[in-house]
mmCIF file of C-alpha atoms and ligand atoms in Angstrom:
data_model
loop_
_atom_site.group_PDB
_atom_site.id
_atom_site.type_symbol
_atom_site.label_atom_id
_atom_site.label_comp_id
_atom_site.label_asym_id
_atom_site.label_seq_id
_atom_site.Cartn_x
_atom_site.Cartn_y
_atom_site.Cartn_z
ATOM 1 C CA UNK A 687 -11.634 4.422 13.998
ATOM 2 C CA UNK A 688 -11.664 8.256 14.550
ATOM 3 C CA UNK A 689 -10.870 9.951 11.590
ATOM 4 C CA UNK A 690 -10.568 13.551 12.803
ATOM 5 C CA UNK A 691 -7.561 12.319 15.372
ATOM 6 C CA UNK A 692 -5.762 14.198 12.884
ATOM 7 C CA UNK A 693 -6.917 17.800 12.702
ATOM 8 C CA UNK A 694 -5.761 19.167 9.523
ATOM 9 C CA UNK A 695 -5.636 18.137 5.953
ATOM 10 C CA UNK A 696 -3.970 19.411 2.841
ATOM 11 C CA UNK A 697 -6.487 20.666 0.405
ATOM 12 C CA UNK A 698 -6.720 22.562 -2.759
ATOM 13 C CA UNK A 699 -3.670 24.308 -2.305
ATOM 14 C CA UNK A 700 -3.425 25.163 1.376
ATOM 15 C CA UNK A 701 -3.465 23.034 5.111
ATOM 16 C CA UNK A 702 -7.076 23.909 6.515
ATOM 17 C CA UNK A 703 -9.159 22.216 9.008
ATOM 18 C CA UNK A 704 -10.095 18.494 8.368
ATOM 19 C CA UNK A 705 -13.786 19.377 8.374
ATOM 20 C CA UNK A 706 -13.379 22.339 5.456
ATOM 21 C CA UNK A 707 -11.964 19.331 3.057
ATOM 22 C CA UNK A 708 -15.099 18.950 1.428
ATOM 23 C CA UNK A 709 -15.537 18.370 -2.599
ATOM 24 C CA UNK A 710 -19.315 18.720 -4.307
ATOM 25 C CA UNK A 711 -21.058 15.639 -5.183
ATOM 26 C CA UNK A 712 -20.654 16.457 -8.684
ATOM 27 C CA UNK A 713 -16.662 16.322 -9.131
ATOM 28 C CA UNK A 714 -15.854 14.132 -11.717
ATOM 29 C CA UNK A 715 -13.119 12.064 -9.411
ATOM 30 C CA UNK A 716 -16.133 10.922 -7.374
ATOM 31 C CA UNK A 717 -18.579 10.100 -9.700
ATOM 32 C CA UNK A 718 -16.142 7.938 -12.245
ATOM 33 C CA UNK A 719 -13.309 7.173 -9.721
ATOM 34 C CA UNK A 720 -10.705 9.212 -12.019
ATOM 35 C CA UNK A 721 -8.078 9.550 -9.499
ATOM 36 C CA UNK A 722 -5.037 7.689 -7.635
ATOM 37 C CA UNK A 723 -3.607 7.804 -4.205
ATOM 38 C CA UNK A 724 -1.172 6.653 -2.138
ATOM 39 C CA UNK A 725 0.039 5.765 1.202
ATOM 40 C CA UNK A 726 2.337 6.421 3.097
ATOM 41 C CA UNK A 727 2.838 4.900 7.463
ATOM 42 C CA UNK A 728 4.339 7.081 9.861
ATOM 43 C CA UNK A 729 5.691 5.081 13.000
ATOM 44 C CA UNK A 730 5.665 7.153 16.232
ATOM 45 C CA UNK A 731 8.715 6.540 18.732
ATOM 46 C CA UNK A 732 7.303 7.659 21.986
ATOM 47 C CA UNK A 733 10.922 7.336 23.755
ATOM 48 C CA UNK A 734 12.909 9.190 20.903
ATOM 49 C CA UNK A 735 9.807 11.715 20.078
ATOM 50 C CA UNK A 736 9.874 11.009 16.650
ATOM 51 C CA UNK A 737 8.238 9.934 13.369
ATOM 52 C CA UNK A 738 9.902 7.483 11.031
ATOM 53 C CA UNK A 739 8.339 8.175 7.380
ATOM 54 C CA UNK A 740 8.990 4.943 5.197
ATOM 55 C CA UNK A 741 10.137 5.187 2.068
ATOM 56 C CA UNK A 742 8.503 8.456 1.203
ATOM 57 C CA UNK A 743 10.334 9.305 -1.946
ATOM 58 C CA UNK A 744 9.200 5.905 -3.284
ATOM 59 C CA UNK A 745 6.085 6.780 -2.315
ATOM 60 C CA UNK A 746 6.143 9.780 -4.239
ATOM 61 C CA UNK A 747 7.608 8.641 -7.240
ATOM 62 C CA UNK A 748 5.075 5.975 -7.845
ATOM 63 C CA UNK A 749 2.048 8.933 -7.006
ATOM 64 C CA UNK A 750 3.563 10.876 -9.716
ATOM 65 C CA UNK A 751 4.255 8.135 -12.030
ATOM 66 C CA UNK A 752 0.748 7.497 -11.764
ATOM 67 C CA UNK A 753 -0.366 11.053 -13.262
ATOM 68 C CA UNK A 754 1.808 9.915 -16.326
ATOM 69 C CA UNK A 755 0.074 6.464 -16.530
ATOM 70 C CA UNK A 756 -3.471 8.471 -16.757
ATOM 71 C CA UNK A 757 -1.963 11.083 -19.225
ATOM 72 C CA UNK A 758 -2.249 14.178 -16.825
ATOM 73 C CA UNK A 759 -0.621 16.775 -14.672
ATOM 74 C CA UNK A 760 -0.369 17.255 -11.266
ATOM 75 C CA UNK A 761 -0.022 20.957 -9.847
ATOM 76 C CA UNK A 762 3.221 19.959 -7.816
ATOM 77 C CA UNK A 763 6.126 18.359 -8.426
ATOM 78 C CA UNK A 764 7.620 15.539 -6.424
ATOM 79 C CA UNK A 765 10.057 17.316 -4.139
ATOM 80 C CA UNK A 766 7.052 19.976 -3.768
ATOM 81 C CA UNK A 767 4.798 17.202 -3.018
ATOM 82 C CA UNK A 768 7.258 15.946 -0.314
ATOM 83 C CA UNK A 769 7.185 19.409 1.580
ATOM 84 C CA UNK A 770 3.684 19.316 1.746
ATOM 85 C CA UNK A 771 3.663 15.934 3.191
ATOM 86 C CA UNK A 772 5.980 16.605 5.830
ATOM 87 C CA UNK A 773 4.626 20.002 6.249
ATOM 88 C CA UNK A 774 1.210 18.318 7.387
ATOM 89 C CA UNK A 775 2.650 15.685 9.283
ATOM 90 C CA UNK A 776 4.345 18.621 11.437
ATOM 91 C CA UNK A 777 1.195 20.283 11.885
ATOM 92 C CA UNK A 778 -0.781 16.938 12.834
ATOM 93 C CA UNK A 779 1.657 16.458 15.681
ATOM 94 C CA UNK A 780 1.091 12.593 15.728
ATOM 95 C CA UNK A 781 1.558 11.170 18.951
ATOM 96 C CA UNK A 782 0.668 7.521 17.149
ATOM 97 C CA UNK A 783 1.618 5.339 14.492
ATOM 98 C CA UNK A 784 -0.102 6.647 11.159
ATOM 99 C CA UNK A 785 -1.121 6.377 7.597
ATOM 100 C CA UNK A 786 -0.698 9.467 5.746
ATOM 101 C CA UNK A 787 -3.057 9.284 2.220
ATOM 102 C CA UNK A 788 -2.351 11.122 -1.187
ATOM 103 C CA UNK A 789 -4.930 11.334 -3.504
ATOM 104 C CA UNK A 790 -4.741 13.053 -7.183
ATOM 105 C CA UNK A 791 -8.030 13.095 -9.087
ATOM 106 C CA UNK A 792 -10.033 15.111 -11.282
ATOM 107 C CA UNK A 793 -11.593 17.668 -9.429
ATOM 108 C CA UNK A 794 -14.122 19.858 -12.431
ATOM 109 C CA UNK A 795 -17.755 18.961 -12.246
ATOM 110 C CA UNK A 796 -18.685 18.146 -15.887
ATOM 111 C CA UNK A 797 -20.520 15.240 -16.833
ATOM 112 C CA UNK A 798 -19.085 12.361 -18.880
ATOM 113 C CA UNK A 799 -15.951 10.758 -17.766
ATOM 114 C CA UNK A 800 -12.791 12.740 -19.047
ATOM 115 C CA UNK A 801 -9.135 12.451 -19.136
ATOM 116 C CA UNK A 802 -8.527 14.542 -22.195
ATOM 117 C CA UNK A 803 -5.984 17.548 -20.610
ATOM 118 C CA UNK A 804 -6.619 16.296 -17.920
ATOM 119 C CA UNK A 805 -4.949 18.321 -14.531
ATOM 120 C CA UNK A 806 -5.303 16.795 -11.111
ATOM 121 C CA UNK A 807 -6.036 17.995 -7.908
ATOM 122 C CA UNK A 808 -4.050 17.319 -4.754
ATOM 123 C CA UNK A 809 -5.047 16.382 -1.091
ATOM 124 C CA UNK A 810 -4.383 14.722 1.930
ATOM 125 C CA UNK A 811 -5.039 13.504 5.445
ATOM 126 C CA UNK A 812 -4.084 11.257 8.323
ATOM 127 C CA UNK A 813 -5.266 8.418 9.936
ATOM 128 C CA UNK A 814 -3.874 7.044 12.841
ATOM 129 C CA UNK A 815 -3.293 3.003 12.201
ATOM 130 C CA UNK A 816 -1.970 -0.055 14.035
ATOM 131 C CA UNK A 817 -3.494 -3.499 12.397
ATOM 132 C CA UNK A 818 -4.750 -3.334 9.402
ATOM 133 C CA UNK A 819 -4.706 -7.035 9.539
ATOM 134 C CA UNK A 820 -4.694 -9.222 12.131
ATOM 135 C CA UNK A 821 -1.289 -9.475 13.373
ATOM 136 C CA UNK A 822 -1.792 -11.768 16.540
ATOM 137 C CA UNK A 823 -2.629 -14.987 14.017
ATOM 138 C CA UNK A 824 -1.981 -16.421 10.731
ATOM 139 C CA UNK A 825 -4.345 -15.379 7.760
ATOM 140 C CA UNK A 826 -6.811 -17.140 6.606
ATOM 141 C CA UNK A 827 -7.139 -16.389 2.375
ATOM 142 C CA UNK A 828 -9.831 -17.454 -0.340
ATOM 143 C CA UNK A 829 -8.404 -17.421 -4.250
ATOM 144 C CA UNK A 830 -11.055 -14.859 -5.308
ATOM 145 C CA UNK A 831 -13.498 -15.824 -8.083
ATOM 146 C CA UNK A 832 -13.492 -12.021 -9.337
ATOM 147 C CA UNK A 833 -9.818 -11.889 -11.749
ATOM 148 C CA UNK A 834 -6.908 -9.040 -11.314
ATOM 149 C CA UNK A 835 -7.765 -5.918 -13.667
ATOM 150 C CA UNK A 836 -5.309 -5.975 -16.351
ATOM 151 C CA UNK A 837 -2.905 -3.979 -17.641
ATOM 152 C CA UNK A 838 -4.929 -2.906 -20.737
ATOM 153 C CA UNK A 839 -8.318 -2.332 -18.988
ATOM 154 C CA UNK A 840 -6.686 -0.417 -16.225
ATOM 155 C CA UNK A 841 -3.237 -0.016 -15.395
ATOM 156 C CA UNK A 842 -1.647 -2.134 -12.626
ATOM 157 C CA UNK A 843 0.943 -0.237 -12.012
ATOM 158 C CA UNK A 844 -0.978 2.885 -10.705
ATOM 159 C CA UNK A 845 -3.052 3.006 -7.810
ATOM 160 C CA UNK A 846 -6.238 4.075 -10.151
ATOM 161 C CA UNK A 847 -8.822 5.090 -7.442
ATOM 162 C CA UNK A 848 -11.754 2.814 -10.030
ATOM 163 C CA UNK A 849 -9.106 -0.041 -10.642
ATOM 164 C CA UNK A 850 -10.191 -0.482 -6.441
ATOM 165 C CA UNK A 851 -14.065 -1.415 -7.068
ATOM 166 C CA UNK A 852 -12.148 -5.122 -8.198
ATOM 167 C CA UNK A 853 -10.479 -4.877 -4.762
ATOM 168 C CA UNK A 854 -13.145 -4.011 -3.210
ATOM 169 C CA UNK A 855 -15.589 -7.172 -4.937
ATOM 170 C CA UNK A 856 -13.069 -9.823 -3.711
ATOM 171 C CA UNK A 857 -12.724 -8.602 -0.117
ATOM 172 C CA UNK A 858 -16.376 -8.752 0.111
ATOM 173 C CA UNK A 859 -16.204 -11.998 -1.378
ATOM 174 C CA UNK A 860 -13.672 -13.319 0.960
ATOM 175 C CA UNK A 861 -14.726 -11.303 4.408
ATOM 176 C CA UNK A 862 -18.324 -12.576 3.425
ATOM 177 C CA UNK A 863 -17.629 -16.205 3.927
ATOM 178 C CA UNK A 864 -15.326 -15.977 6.670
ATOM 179 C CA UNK A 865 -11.648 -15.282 5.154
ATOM 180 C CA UNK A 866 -9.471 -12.271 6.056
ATOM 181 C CA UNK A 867 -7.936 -11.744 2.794
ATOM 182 C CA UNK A 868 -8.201 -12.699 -0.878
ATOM 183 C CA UNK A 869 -5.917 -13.684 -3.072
ATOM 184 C CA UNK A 870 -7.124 -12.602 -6.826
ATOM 185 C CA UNK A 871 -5.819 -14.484 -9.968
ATOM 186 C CA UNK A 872 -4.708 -12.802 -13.678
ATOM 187 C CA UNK A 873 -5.999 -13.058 -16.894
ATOM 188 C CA UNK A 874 -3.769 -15.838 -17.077
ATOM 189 C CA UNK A 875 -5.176 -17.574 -14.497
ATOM 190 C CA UNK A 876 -2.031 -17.266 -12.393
ATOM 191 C CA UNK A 877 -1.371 -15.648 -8.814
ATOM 192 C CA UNK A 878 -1.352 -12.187 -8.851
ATOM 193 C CA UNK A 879 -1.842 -10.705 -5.446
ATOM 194 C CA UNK A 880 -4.352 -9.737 -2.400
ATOM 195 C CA UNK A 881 -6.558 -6.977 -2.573
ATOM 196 C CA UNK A 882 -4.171 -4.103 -1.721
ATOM 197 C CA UNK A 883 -1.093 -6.429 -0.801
ATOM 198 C CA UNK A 884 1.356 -8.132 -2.845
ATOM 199 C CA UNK A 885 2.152 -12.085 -2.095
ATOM 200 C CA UNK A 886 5.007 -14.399 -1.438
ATOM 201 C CA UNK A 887 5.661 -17.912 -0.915
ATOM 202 C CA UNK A 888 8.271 -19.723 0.404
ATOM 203 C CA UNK A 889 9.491 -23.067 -1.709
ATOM 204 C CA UNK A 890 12.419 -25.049 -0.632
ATOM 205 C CA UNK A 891 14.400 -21.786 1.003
ATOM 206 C CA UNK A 892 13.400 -19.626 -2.455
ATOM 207 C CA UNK A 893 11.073 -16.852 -2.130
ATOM 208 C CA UNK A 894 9.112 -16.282 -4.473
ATOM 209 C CA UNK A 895 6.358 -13.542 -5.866
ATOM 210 C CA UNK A 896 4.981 -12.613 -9.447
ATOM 211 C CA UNK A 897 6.583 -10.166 -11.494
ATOM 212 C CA UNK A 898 4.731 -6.934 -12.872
ATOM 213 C CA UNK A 899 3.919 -8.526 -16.252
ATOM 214 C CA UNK A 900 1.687 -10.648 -13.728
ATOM 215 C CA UNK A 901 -0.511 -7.786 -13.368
ATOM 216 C CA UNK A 902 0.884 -6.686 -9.846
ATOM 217 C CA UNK A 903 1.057 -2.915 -8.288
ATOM 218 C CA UNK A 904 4.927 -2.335 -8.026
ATOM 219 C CA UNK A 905 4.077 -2.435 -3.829
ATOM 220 C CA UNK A 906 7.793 -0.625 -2.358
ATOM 221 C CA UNK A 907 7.070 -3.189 1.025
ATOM 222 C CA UNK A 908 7.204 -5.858 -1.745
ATOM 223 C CA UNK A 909 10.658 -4.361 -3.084
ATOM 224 C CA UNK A 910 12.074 -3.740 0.551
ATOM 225 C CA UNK A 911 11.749 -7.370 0.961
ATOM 226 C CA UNK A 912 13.201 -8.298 -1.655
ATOM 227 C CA UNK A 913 15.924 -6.085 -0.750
ATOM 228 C CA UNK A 914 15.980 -7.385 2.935
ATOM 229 C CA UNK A 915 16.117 -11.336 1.736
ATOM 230 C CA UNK A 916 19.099 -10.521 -1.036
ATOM 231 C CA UNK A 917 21.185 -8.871 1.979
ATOM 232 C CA UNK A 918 21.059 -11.957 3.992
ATOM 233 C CA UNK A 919 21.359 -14.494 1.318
ATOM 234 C CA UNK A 920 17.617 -15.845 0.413
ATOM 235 C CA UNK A 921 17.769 -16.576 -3.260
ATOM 236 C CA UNK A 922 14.466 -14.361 -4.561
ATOM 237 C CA UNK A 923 12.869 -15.467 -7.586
ATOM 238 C CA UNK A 924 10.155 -13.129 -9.814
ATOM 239 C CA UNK A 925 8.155 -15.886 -12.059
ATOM 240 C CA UNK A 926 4.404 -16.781 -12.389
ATOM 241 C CA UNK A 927 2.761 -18.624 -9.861
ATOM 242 C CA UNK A 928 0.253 -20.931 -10.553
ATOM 243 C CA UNK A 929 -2.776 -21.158 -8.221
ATOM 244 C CA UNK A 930 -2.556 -25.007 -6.754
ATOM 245 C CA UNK A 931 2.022 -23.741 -6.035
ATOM 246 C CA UNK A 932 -0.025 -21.699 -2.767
ATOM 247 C CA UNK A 933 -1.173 -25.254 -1.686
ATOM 248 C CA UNK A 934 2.242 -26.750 -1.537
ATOM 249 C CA UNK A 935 4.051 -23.234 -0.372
ATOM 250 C CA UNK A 936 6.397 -23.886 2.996
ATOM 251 C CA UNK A 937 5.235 -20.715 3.547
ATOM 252 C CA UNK A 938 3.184 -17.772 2.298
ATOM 253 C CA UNK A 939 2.620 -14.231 3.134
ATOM 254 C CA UNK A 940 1.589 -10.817 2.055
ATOM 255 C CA UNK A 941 3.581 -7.487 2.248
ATOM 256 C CA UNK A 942 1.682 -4.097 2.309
ATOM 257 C CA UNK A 943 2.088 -0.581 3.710
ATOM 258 C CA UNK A 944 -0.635 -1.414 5.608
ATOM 259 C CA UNK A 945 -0.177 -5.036 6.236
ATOM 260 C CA UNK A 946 3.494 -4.604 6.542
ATOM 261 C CA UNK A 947 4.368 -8.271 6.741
ATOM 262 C CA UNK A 948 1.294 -10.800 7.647
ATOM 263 C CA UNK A 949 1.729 -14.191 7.201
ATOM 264 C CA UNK A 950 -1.050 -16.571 5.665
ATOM 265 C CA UNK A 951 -1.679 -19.829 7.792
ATOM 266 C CA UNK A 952 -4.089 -21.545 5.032
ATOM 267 C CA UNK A 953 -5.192 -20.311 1.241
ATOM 268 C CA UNK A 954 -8.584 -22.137 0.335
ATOM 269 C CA UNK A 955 -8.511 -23.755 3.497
ATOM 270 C CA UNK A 956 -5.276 -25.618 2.819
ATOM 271 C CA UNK A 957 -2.695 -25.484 5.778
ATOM 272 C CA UNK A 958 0.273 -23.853 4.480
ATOM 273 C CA UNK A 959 3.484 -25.460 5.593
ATOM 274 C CA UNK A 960 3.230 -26.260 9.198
ATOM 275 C CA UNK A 961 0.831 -24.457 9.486
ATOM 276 C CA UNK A 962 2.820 -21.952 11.836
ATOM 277 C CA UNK A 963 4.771 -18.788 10.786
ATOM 278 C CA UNK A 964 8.105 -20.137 8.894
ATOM 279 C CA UNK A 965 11.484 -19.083 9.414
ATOM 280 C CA UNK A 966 12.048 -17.206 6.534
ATOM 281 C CA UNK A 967 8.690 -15.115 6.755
ATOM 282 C CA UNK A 968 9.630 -15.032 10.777
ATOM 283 C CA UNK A 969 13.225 -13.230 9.546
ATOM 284 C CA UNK A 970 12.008 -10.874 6.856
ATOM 285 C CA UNK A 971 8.918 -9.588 9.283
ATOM 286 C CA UNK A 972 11.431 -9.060 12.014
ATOM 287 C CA UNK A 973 13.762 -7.390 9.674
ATOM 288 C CA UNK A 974 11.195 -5.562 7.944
ATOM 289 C CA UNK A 975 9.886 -4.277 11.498
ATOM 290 C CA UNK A 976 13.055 -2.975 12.452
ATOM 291 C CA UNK A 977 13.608 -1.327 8.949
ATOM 292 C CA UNK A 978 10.617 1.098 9.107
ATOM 293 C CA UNK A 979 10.861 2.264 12.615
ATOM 294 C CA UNK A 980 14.277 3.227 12.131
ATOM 295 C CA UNK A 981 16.084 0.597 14.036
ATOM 296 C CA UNK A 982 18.324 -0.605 11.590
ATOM 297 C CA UNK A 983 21.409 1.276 9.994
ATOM 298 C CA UNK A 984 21.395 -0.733 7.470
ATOM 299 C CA UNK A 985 18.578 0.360 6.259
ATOM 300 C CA UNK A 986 18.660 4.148 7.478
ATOM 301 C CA UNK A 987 18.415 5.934 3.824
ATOM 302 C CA UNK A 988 14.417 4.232 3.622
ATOM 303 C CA UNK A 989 13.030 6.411 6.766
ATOM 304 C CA UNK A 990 12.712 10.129 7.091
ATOM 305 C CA UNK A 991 12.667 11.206 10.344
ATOM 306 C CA UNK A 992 10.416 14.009 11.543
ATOM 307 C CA UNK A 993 11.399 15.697 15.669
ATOM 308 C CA UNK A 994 7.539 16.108 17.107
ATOM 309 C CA UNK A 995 7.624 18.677 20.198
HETATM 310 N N1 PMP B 1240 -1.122 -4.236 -4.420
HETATM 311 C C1 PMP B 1240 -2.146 -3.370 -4.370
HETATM 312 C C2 PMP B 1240 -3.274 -3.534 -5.334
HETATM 313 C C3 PMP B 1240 -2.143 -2.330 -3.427
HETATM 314 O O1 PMP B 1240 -3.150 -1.459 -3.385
HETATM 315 C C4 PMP B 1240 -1.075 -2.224 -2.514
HETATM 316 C C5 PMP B 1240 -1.079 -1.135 -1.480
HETATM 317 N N2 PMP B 1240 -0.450 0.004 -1.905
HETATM 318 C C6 PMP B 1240 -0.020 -3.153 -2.610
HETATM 319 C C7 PMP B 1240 -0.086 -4.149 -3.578
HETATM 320 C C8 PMP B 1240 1.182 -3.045 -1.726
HETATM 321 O O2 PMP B 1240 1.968 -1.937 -2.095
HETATM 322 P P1 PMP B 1240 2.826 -1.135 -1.027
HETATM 323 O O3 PMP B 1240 3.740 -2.125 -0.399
HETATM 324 O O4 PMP B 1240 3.542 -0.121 -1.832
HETATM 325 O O5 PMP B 1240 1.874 -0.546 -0.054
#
């Protein structure tokens, strides 16, 4: 993937040129992971000339919530943090779909890991992305042997840039021997989610995914399903699920900004269901799809739209 398809990047204070985003090796949001981001897709409609933004104030609220969670400030607030967003976007010109990234962290370059007044420092860039996962085929998903973080080591409910290294352990774990995704269990030994996706399965027309005491990111493609399946009558259900409930799922899938909607086809080599898509994940993902590139009134108020000459 090119990453300079997008020119220009936000950073420390100002839009410059992607290549004059640089931080020193020393900065203490490198070295310890003290940070958070976010994410944010942008999908391009080549007939109508515009970008459809999803959910960006949702987007924003969780980045600054997650400030709060690590007891610090950022420089801007969220409206403030919006106009810069959409202020780079312009600038970017995307002529593709996209995935916009926030990032707060600690920028100073003492040693010792720090988060005592601690203020964070602001950038961001573009990528341009299609698949994040394969799209074409079910997933294939191994229950991780690494556990969830917790809420008490470090919180779930921000996207704490060091909280990824356990992400990053069980996707090796699972790309290493052959699986797309994983799937990592809680302290509780229950199902908590995929790497950077939340889950769902499907059980006798219910749909059904973990609640945050689960140790699960509050993921907004997680809550626009939920909001999708109330509006045309799925009962949804938040409750643990324990790991051998995959096996005998109708149907399973995850939800992401990046994933969007992917649906799993076997968990620990188990088929799931039929072992095809199922009707409810088929709805939802077709729903979903229509939500975030604007398509659907209904669900107007979740996209910004941005006019690209
Ligand atoms: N869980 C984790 C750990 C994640 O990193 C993500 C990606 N942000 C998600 C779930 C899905 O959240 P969202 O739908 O807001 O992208």
């Amino acid at each position: 993937m090119k990453t300079d398809a997008f020119p220009y990047a936000f950073f420390q204070g100002k839009i410059v040129p992607i290549e004059d985003a640089k931080i020193s090796i020393m900065t203490n949001g490198l070295q310890y992971g003290i940070g958070f981001f976010g994410g944010i897709r942008g999908y391009y409609n080549e007939q109508k000339k515009h970008i459809s933004m999803f959910r960006i104030d949702d987007h924003f609220k969780r980045f600054t919530n997650a400030a709060k969670i690590l007891g610090g400030e950022l420089p801007y607030t969220q409206e403030e943090l919006k106009k810069i967003t959409l202020e780079l976007v312009e600038k970017n010109t995307p002529q593709t779909n996209f995935y916009i990234r926030l990032y707060g962290y600690i920028s100073h370059t003492k040693l010792s890991p720090n988060l005592t007044d601690a203020r964070f420092d602001f950038n961001s860039y573009m990528i341009p992305l299609e698949e994040y996962m394969p799209m074409g085929k079910g997933l294939s998903l191994l229950v991780s042997s690494w556990q969830r973080i917790n809420d008490n080591s470090i919180s779930t409910l921000a996207k704490a840039s060091g909280g990824y290294i356990n992400s990053a352990l069980a996707r090796k774990e699972a790309n290493e021997n052959g699986y797309d995704e994983a799937i990592l269990l809680n302290k509780f030994g229950n199902v908590a989610e995929g790497s950077a996706e939340n889950i769902f399965i499907v059980r006798d027309g219910t749909l059904i995914t973990p609640g945050f005491s689960e140790g699960v990111l509050e993921g907004i493609t997680r809550k626009s399903v939920i909001e999708i399946a109330q509006d045309v009558g799925i009962e949804v259900i938040e409750r643990p699920i324990p790991r051998s409930e995959l096996y005998i799922a109708d149907e399973a899938f995850l939800t992401g900004t990046a994933c969007q909607v992917a649906w799993i086809e076997k968990i620990d080599n188990r088929v799931i269901g039929s072992g095809k898509i199922g009707t409810i994940t088929e709805k939802l993902k077709e729903k979903f799809f229509a939500a975030v590139k604007g398509d659907d009134d209904q669900y107007a108020q979740w996209c910004t739209k941005i006019k690209i000459k």
